[in-house]
Amino acid sequence: MGRWVWMMLVILLLNPCMATAAEGDPLLSVDDLLALEESYGAFLAELEDLIVERGVPCVWFVSGVTAYEYGDVVRYAASAGIELGNYTVSGEKKMETWNVVDIVHQFTKTQELILQNSGVLPDLGRCNGTEYTPEVLQAVSAGGLDAAVLPTMYLNHRSFRQASDAQLY
């Protein structure tokens, strides 16, 4: 089960087409996700190899949590030439409603964690489900980043009803 899901994610990442999220039940239960978590680090390393091998230009927006929990994988990605970006401590949403000081803390703490675990200091930041107001952009800059990036594509395990849908994509 785990390998199929990770391969589906690789297919999604390497395909230039866009997809619409499918309606209905999720493909994975909480128990499935917990079982998959064990193979996540190994999957990331395989994915990084594939990205480098195929020459796919990308920025991996790393959360502080990911940098801390999977430091070896983040370090490996940086050494393989994959650009790292800052995704805040845990991909927080609706940061436009936050106090600017708290937003700055999200980015600066994540910068510290990424630097500690990869030796690289990202230039780009990305906010999850957040409107890029002037205050958010000021916080991005104050957090040590040159620019904030809007996502152009988002797919996850709920984007498809079944394996054949992912393979067709």
PDB file of N, CA and C in Angstrom, residues 53-121:
ATOM      1  N   GLU A  53      17.595  13.367 -11.135  1.00  0.00           N
ATOM      2  CA  GLU A  53      17.865  12.570 -12.336  1.00  0.00           C
ATOM      3  C   GLU A  53      17.136  13.125 -13.558  1.00  0.00           C
ATOM      4  N   ARG A  54      15.879  13.538 -13.363  1.00  0.00           N
ATOM      5  CA  ARG A  54      15.077  14.048 -14.477  1.00  0.00           C
ATOM      6  C   ARG A  54      15.309  15.531 -14.746  1.00  0.00           C
ATOM      7  N   GLY A  55      16.039  16.203 -13.860  1.00  0.00           N
ATOM      8  CA  GLY A  55      16.294  17.632 -14.039  1.00  0.00           C
ATOM      9  C   GLY A  55      15.063  18.491 -13.860  1.00  0.00           C
ATOM     10  N   VAL A  56      14.150  18.061 -12.991  1.00  0.00           N
ATOM     11  CA  VAL A  56      12.915  18.806 -12.757  1.00  0.00           C
ATOM     12  C   VAL A  56      13.229  20.022 -11.873  1.00  0.00           C
ATOM     13  N   PRO A  57      13.004  21.228 -12.387  1.00  0.00           N
ATOM     14  CA  PRO A  57      13.251  22.400 -11.544  1.00  0.00           C
ATOM     15  C   PRO A  57      12.173  22.480 -10.464  1.00  0.00           C
ATOM     16  N   CYS A  58      12.599  22.616  -9.224  1.00  0.00           N
ATOM     17  CA  CYS A  58      11.616  22.690  -8.152  1.00  0.00           C
ATOM     18  C   CYS A  58      12.227  23.360  -6.929  1.00  0.00           C
ATOM     19  N   VAL A  59      11.344  23.807  -6.065  1.00  0.00           N
ATOM     20  CA  VAL A  59      11.718  24.291  -4.744  1.00  0.00           C
ATOM     21  C   VAL A  59      10.928  23.448  -3.765  1.00  0.00           C
ATOM     22  N   TRP A  60      11.618  22.850  -2.817  1.00  0.00           N
ATOM     23  CA  TRP A  60      10.949  22.079  -1.769  1.00  0.00           C
ATOM     24  C   TRP A  60      10.743  23.026  -0.596  1.00  0.00           C
ATOM     25  N   PHE A  61       9.492  23.398  -0.352  1.00  0.00           N
ATOM     26  CA  PHE A  61       9.165  24.265   0.767  1.00  0.00           C
ATOM     27  C   PHE A  61       9.051  23.404   2.017  1.00  0.00           C
ATOM     28  N   VAL A  62      10.072  23.513   2.839  1.00  0.00           N
ATOM     29  CA  VAL A  62      10.230  22.655   4.017  1.00  0.00           C
ATOM     30  C   VAL A  62       9.653  23.355   5.244  1.00  0.00           C
ATOM     31  N   SER A  63       8.835  22.652   5.987  1.00  0.00           N
ATOM     32  CA  SER A  63       8.356  23.199   7.257  1.00  0.00           C
ATOM     33  C   SER A  63       9.431  23.006   8.317  1.00  0.00           C
ATOM     34  N   GLY A  64       9.330  23.770   9.369  1.00  0.00           N
ATOM     35  CA  GLY A  64      10.258  23.594  10.484  1.00  0.00           C
ATOM     36  C   GLY A  64      10.159  22.206  11.072  1.00  0.00           C
ATOM     37  N   VAL A  65       8.945  21.680  11.152  1.00  0.00           N
ATOM     38  CA  VAL A  65       8.733  20.335  11.692  1.00  0.00           C
ATOM     39  C   VAL A  65       9.452  19.306  10.824  1.00  0.00           C
ATOM     40  N   THR A  66       9.310  19.418   9.512  1.00  0.00           N
ATOM     41  CA  THR A  66       9.991  18.487   8.604  1.00  0.00           C
ATOM     42  C   THR A  66      11.500  18.619   8.727  1.00  0.00           C
ATOM     43  N   ALA A  67      11.999  19.846   8.802  1.00  0.00           N
ATOM     44  CA  ALA A  67      13.450  20.057   8.943  1.00  0.00           C
ATOM     45  C   ALA A  67      13.966  19.405  10.218  1.00  0.00           C
ATOM     46  N   TYR A  68      13.194  19.474  11.282  1.00  0.00           N
ATOM     47  CA  TYR A  68      13.603  18.902  12.559  1.00  0.00           C
ATOM     48  C   TYR A  68      13.489  17.374  12.557  1.00  0.00           C
ATOM     49  N   GLU A  69      12.348  16.861  12.100  1.00  0.00           N
ATOM     50  CA  GLU A  69      12.094  15.418  12.172  1.00  0.00           C
ATOM     51  C   GLU A  69      12.801  14.619  11.075  1.00  0.00           C
ATOM     52  N   TYR A  70      13.048  15.233   9.929  1.00  0.00           N
ATOM     53  CA  TYR A  70      13.678  14.550   8.801  1.00  0.00           C
ATOM     54  C   TYR A  70      14.916  15.323   8.341  1.00  0.00           C
ATOM     55  N   GLY A  71      15.728  15.751   9.297  1.00  0.00           N
ATOM     56  CA  GLY A  71      16.908  16.551   9.001  1.00  0.00           C
ATOM     57  C   GLY A  71      17.842  15.902   8.006  1.00  0.00           C
ATOM     58  N   ASP A  72      18.016  14.575   8.101  1.00  0.00           N
ATOM     59  CA  ASP A  72      18.914  13.893   7.170  1.00  0.00           C
ATOM     60  C   ASP A  72      18.390  13.963   5.738  1.00  0.00           C
ATOM     61  N   VAL A  73      17.075  13.901   5.568  1.00  0.00           N
ATOM     62  CA  VAL A  73      16.474  13.966   4.237  1.00  0.00           C
ATOM     63  C   VAL A  73      16.594  15.386   3.678  1.00  0.00           C
ATOM     64  N   VAL A  74      16.375  16.379   4.537  1.00  0.00           N
ATOM     65  CA  VAL A  74      16.493  17.777   4.110  1.00  0.00           C
ATOM     66  C   VAL A  74      17.945  18.073   3.716  1.00  0.00           C
ATOM     67  N   ARG A  75      18.878  17.589   4.497  1.00  0.00           N
ATOM     68  CA  ARG A  75      20.305  17.766   4.210  1.00  0.00           C
ATOM     69  C   ARG A  75      20.658  17.096   2.877  1.00  0.00           C
ATOM     70  N   TYR A  76      20.137  15.896   2.662  1.00  0.00           N
ATOM     71  CA  TYR A  76      20.374  15.162   1.423  1.00  0.00           C
ATOM     72  C   TYR A  76      19.830  15.940   0.221  1.00  0.00           C
ATOM     73  N   ALA A  77      18.628  16.495   0.359  1.00  0.00           N
ATOM     74  CA  ALA A  77      18.026  17.265  -0.738  1.00  0.00           C
ATOM     75  C   ALA A  77      18.888  18.464  -1.079  1.00  0.00           C
ATOM     76  N   ALA A  78      19.340  19.175  -0.060  1.00  0.00           N
ATOM     77  CA  ALA A  78      20.179  20.354  -0.296  1.00  0.00           C
ATOM     78  C   ALA A  78      21.484  19.961  -0.976  1.00  0.00           C
ATOM     79  N   SER A  79      22.072  18.866  -0.537  1.00  0.00           N
ATOM     80  CA  SER A  79      23.343  18.432  -1.137  1.00  0.00           C
ATOM     81  C   SER A  79      23.152  17.930  -2.567  1.00  0.00           C
ATOM     82  N   ALA A  80      21.930  17.482  -2.896  1.00  0.00           N
ATOM     83  CA  ALA A  80      21.637  17.005  -4.250  1.00  0.00           C
ATOM     84  C   ALA A  80      21.314  18.158  -5.200  1.00  0.00           C
ATOM     85  N   GLY A  81      21.250  19.384  -4.656  1.00  0.00           N
ATOM     86  CA  GLY A  81      20.995  20.540  -5.499  1.00  0.00           C
ATOM     87  C   GLY A  81      19.552  20.980  -5.583  1.00  0.00           C
ATOM     88  N   ILE A  82      18.693  20.403  -4.755  1.00  0.00           N
ATOM     89  CA  ILE A  82      17.297  20.825  -4.736  1.00  0.00           C
ATOM     90  C   ILE A  82      17.201  22.091  -3.887  1.00  0.00           C
ATOM     91  N   GLU A  83      16.595  23.137  -4.446  1.00  0.00           N
ATOM     92  CA  GLU A  83      16.455  24.390  -3.715  1.00  0.00           C
ATOM     93  C   GLU A  83      15.455  24.210  -2.577  1.00  0.00           C
ATOM     94  N   LEU A  84      15.810  24.706  -1.400  1.00  0.00           N
ATOM     95  CA  LEU A  84      14.923  24.636  -0.250  1.00  0.00           C
ATOM     96  C   LEU A  84      14.237  25.977  -0.048  1.00  0.00           C
ATOM     97  N   GLY A  85      12.973  25.921   0.322  1.00  0.00           N
ATOM     98  CA  GLY A  85      12.206  27.112   0.669  1.00  0.00           C
ATOM     99  C   GLY A  85      11.638  26.952   2.067  1.00  0.00           C
ATOM    100  N   ASN A  86      11.133  28.024   2.622  1.00  0.00           N
ATOM    101  CA  ASN A  86      10.610  28.073   3.989  1.00  0.00           C
ATOM    102  C   ASN A  86       9.089  27.997   3.950  1.00  0.00           C
ATOM    103  N   TYR A  87       8.511  26.989   4.635  1.00  0.00           N
ATOM    104  CA  TYR A  87       7.064  26.760   4.652  1.00  0.00           C
ATOM    105  C   TYR A  87       6.470  27.011   6.032  1.00  0.00           C
ATOM    106  N   THR A  88       7.124  27.823   6.818  1.00  0.00           N
ATOM    107  CA  THR A  88       6.770  28.123   8.208  1.00  0.00           C
ATOM    108  C   THR A  88       6.961  26.888   9.075  1.00  0.00           C
ATOM    109  N   VAL A  89       6.724  27.025  10.358  1.00  0.00           N
ATOM    110  CA  VAL A  89       6.993  25.930  11.289  1.00  0.00           C
ATOM    111  C   VAL A  89       6.173  24.697  10.949  1.00  0.00           C
ATOM    112  N   SER A  90       4.885  24.890  10.646  1.00  0.00           N
ATOM    113  CA  SER A  90       4.059  23.712  10.349  1.00  0.00           C
ATOM    114  C   SER A  90       3.006  23.986   9.280  1.00  0.00           C
ATOM    115  N   GLY A  91       3.325  24.855   8.326  1.00  0.00           N
ATOM    116  CA  GLY A  91       2.389  25.119   7.237  1.00  0.00           C
ATOM    117  C   GLY A  91       1.098  25.758   7.716  1.00  0.00           C
ATOM    118  N   GLU A  92       1.220  26.697   8.627  1.00  0.00           N
ATOM    119  CA  GLU A  92       0.042  27.355   9.210  1.00  0.00           C
ATOM    120  C   GLU A  92      -0.806  28.042   8.145  1.00  0.00           C
ATOM    121  N   LYS A  93      -2.116  28.156   8.421  1.00  0.00           N
ATOM    122  CA  LYS A  93      -3.051  28.796   7.499  1.00  0.00           C
ATOM    123  C   LYS A  93      -3.548  30.130   8.062  1.00  0.00           C
ATOM    124  N   LYS A  94      -4.099  30.938   7.176  1.00  0.00           N
ATOM    125  CA  LYS A  94      -4.730  32.219   7.521  1.00  0.00           C
ATOM    126  C   LYS A  94      -3.823  33.123   8.344  1.00  0.00           C
ATOM    127  N   MET A  95      -2.560  33.164   7.956  1.00  0.00           N
ATOM    128  CA  MET A  95      -1.596  33.971   8.698  1.00  0.00           C
ATOM    129  C   MET A  95      -1.854  35.470   8.541  1.00  0.00           C
ATOM    130  N   GLU A  96      -2.660  35.860   7.559  1.00  0.00           N
ATOM    131  CA  GLU A  96      -2.989  37.279   7.412  1.00  0.00           C
ATOM    132  C   GLU A  96      -3.769  37.801   8.618  1.00  0.00           C
ATOM    133  N   THR A  97      -4.355  36.893   9.412  1.00  0.00           N
ATOM    134  CA  THR A  97      -5.106  37.301  10.611  1.00  0.00           C
ATOM    135  C   THR A  97      -4.224  37.343  11.860  1.00  0.00           C
ATOM    136  N   TRP A  98      -2.982  36.946  11.724  1.00  0.00           N
ATOM    137  CA  TRP A  98      -2.070  36.864  12.865  1.00  0.00           C
ATOM    138  C   TRP A  98      -1.397  38.207  13.150  1.00  0.00           C
ATOM    139  N   ASN A  99      -0.826  38.287  14.346  1.00  0.00           N
ATOM    140  CA  ASN A  99       0.042  39.383  14.722  1.00  0.00           C
ATOM    141  C   ASN A  99       1.326  39.262  13.902  1.00  0.00           C
ATOM    142  N   VAL A 100       1.846  40.373  13.380  1.00  0.00           N
ATOM    143  CA  VAL A 100       3.029  40.352  12.525  1.00  0.00           C
ATOM    144  C   VAL A 100       4.229  39.715  13.238  1.00  0.00           C
ATOM    145  N   VAL A 101       4.377  39.980  14.532  1.00  0.00           N
ATOM    146  CA  VAL A 101       5.496  39.409  15.290  1.00  0.00           C
ATOM    147  C   VAL A 101       5.431  37.882  15.277  1.00  0.00           C
ATOM    148  N   ASP A 102       4.234  37.323  15.375  1.00  0.00           N
ATOM    149  CA  ASP A 102       4.079  35.865  15.353  1.00  0.00           C
ATOM    150  C   ASP A 102       4.402  35.285  13.974  1.00  0.00           C
ATOM    151  N   ILE A 103       4.058  36.021  12.922  1.00  0.00           N
ATOM    152  CA  ILE A 103       4.383  35.564  11.565  1.00  0.00           C
ATOM    153  C   ILE A 103       5.897  35.570  11.369  1.00  0.00           C
ATOM    154  N   VAL A 104       6.546  36.646  11.805  1.00  0.00           N
ATOM    155  CA  VAL A 104       8.003  36.727  11.699  1.00  0.00           C
ATOM    156  C   VAL A 104       8.637  35.556  12.443  1.00  0.00           C
ATOM    157  N   HIS A 105       8.122  35.241  13.622  1.00  0.00           N
ATOM    158  CA  HIS A 105       8.664  34.113  14.394  1.00  0.00           C
ATOM    159  C   HIS A 105       8.538  32.804  13.609  1.00  0.00           C
ATOM    160  N   GLN A 106       7.419  32.600  12.938  1.00  0.00           N
ATOM    161  CA  GLN A 106       7.228  31.384  12.137  1.00  0.00           C
ATOM    162  C   GLN A 106       8.349  31.231  11.107  1.00  0.00           C
ATOM    163  N   PHE A 107       8.663  32.309  10.416  1.00  0.00           N
ATOM    164  CA  PHE A 107       9.688  32.240   9.387  1.00  0.00           C
ATOM    165  C   PHE A 107      11.101  32.168   9.965  1.00  0.00           C
ATOM    166  N   THR A 108      11.387  32.948  11.000  1.00  0.00           N
ATOM    167  CA  THR A 108      12.749  32.935  11.551  1.00  0.00           C
ATOM    168  C   THR A 108      13.064  31.601  12.213  1.00  0.00           C
ATOM    169  N   LYS A 109      12.118  31.027  12.938  1.00  0.00           N
ATOM    170  CA  LYS A 109      12.347  29.727  13.576  1.00  0.00           C
ATOM    171  C   LYS A 109      12.570  28.650  12.514  1.00  0.00           C
ATOM    172  N   THR A 110      11.795  28.699  11.442  1.00  0.00           N
ATOM    173  CA  THR A 110      11.961  27.719  10.372  1.00  0.00           C
ATOM    174  C   THR A 110      13.293  27.922   9.654  1.00  0.00           C
ATOM    175  N   GLN A 111      13.702  29.166   9.455  1.00  0.00           N
ATOM    176  CA  GLN A 111      15.023  29.427   8.865  1.00  0.00           C
ATOM    177  C   GLN A 111      16.113  28.773   9.710  1.00  0.00           C
ATOM    178  N   GLU A 112      16.033  28.945  11.036  1.00  0.00           N
ATOM    179  CA  GLU A 112      17.014  28.347  11.950  1.00  0.00           C
ATOM    180  C   GLU A 112      17.044  26.833  11.817  1.00  0.00           C
ATOM    181  N   LEU A 113      15.855  26.213  11.802  1.00  0.00           N
ATOM    182  CA  LEU A 113      15.775  24.748  11.726  1.00  0.00           C
ATOM    183  C   LEU A 113      16.307  24.225  10.396  1.00  0.00           C
ATOM    184  N   ILE A 114      15.973  24.907   9.307  1.00  0.00           N
ATOM    185  CA  ILE A 114      16.475  24.463   7.996  1.00  0.00           C
ATOM    186  C   ILE A 114      17.990  24.629   7.931  1.00  0.00           C
ATOM    187  N   LEU A 115      18.500  25.746   8.408  1.00  0.00           N
ATOM    188  CA  LEU A 115      19.945  25.973   8.401  1.00  0.00           C
ATOM    189  C   LEU A 115      20.667  24.935   9.258  1.00  0.00           C
ATOM    190  N   GLN A 116      20.151  24.661  10.447  1.00  0.00           N
ATOM    191  CA  GLN A 116      20.759  23.657  11.340  1.00  0.00           C
ATOM    192  C   GLN A 116      20.828  22.294  10.686  1.00  0.00           C
ATOM    193  N   ASN A 117      19.797  21.934   9.946  1.00  0.00           N
ATOM    194  CA  ASN A 117      19.692  20.571   9.429  1.00  0.00           C
ATOM    195  C   ASN A 117      20.143  20.402   7.986  1.00  0.00           C
ATOM    196  N   SER A 118      20.435  21.505   7.293  1.00  0.00           N
ATOM    197  CA  SER A 118      20.856  21.361   5.893  1.00  0.00           C
ATOM    198  C   SER A 118      22.091  22.183   5.557  1.00  0.00           C
ATOM    199  N   GLY A 119      22.387  23.168   6.365  1.00  0.00           N
ATOM    200  CA  GLY A 119      23.487  24.067   6.047  1.00  0.00           C
ATOM    201  C   GLY A 119      23.116  25.106   5.008  1.00  0.00           C
ATOM    202  N   VAL A 120      21.845  25.170   4.639  1.00  0.00           N
ATOM    203  CA  VAL A 120      21.354  26.083   3.620  1.00  0.00           C
ATOM    204  C   VAL A 120      20.342  27.039   4.248  1.00  0.00           C
ATOM    205  N   LEU A 121      20.412  28.289   3.847  1.00  0.00           N
ATOM    206  CA  LEU A 121      19.448  29.286   4.299  1.00  0.00           C
ATOM    207  C   LEU A 121      18.553  29.650   3.113  1.00  0.00           C
TER     208      LEU A 121
END
